[in-house]
């Protein structure tokens, strides 16, 4: 059974790579001079507050674990103070699940298909999100914008195949049982990561290339937190674009 799962995983990832290779979009990642690895809110004042939606918006989906009113309000206040919201001519287009999607993640594609997206950030993507992302990949011209997924509850292989990268916390055996503690820790760190992800994505021109430099891009976003590749516990296979934040 493990051999079958391993072969299936490899086959699925090959399909992802082949599908992406057919696209001829320009892919540019931020240079060191364009993106600061510094952490903390002190970086906020250094941002140039002139972001607009003239060249598209960055969608931010607030899913499971991140749709709490307190967290959502705080995150939106911080992000909008620098980048602005689309409704006010700014850069960020927030999507609150389930409220903005009529309680169904299956409405995500229809909700966003007419939005001029320059990028999409997923926080706590609900089950079935990857099916909606696949619709963007199947559309004329394919998906031309980056998708960053943080701490998803969606199918892992589906997320890996439809996102530039997936990032979550590394969990030990005890944390697998006590999920409440892990979710609280995620909420504490997610606002900072989401803020940096918006900054990083705003400087991109298309999806991130899936190569050896992908880890460096993710490391730039998370700052001083250490990351490593996700390894499937059953097959021992390392994912190409799935990373975990190391536990201290």
Tab-separated table of C-alpha atoms in Angstrom, residues 13 16 20 23 120 122 129-137 143 145-149 154-166 210 241:
chain	number	residue	atom	x	y	z
A	13	UNK	CA	3.352	16.061	-8.638
A	16	UNK	CA	1.533	19.593	-11.599
A	20	UNK	CA	2.935	24.581	-15.020
A	23	UNK	CA	2.602	28.308	-19.269
A	120	UNK	CA	-4.109	35.121	-3.674
A	122	UNK	CA	-4.994	31.507	1.708
A	129	UNK	CA	-10.390	24.909	-1.767
A	130	UNK	CA	-7.991	23.164	-4.172
A	131	UNK	CA	-10.911	22.269	-6.445
A	132	UNK	CA	-11.703	25.957	-6.813
A	133	UNK	CA	-8.054	26.808	-7.492
A	134	UNK	CA	-7.990	24.134	-10.198
A	135	UNK	CA	-10.659	26.100	-12.053
A	136	UNK	CA	-8.262	29.028	-12.347
A	137	UNK	CA	-5.636	26.662	-13.749
A	143	UNK	CA	-3.407	30.697	-13.551
A	145	UNK	CA	-0.981	34.866	-10.442
A	146	UNK	CA	0.775	33.416	-7.360
A	147	UNK	CA	-1.098	31.527	-4.641
A	148	UNK	CA	0.399	31.177	-1.142
A	149	UNK	CA	-1.316	28.777	1.266
A	154	UNK	CA	-7.729	21.259	2.692
A	155	UNK	CA	-6.440	18.086	1.009
A	156	UNK	CA	-2.633	18.203	1.148
A	157	UNK	CA	-1.898	16.857	-2.340
A	158	UNK	CA	-4.586	19.073	-3.833
A	159	UNK	CA	-3.035	22.114	-2.161
A	160	UNK	CA	0.462	21.221	-3.336
A	161	UNK	CA	-0.749	20.859	-6.906
A	162	UNK	CA	-2.709	24.132	-7.080
A	163	UNK	CA	-0.594	26.523	-4.963
A	164	UNK	CA	2.889	27.984	-5.360
A	165	UNK	CA	3.651	26.651	-1.893
A	166	UNK	CA	1.999	25.345	1.249
A	210	UNK	CA	9.148	25.649	-8.542
A	241	UNK	CA	6.532	22.881	-2.474
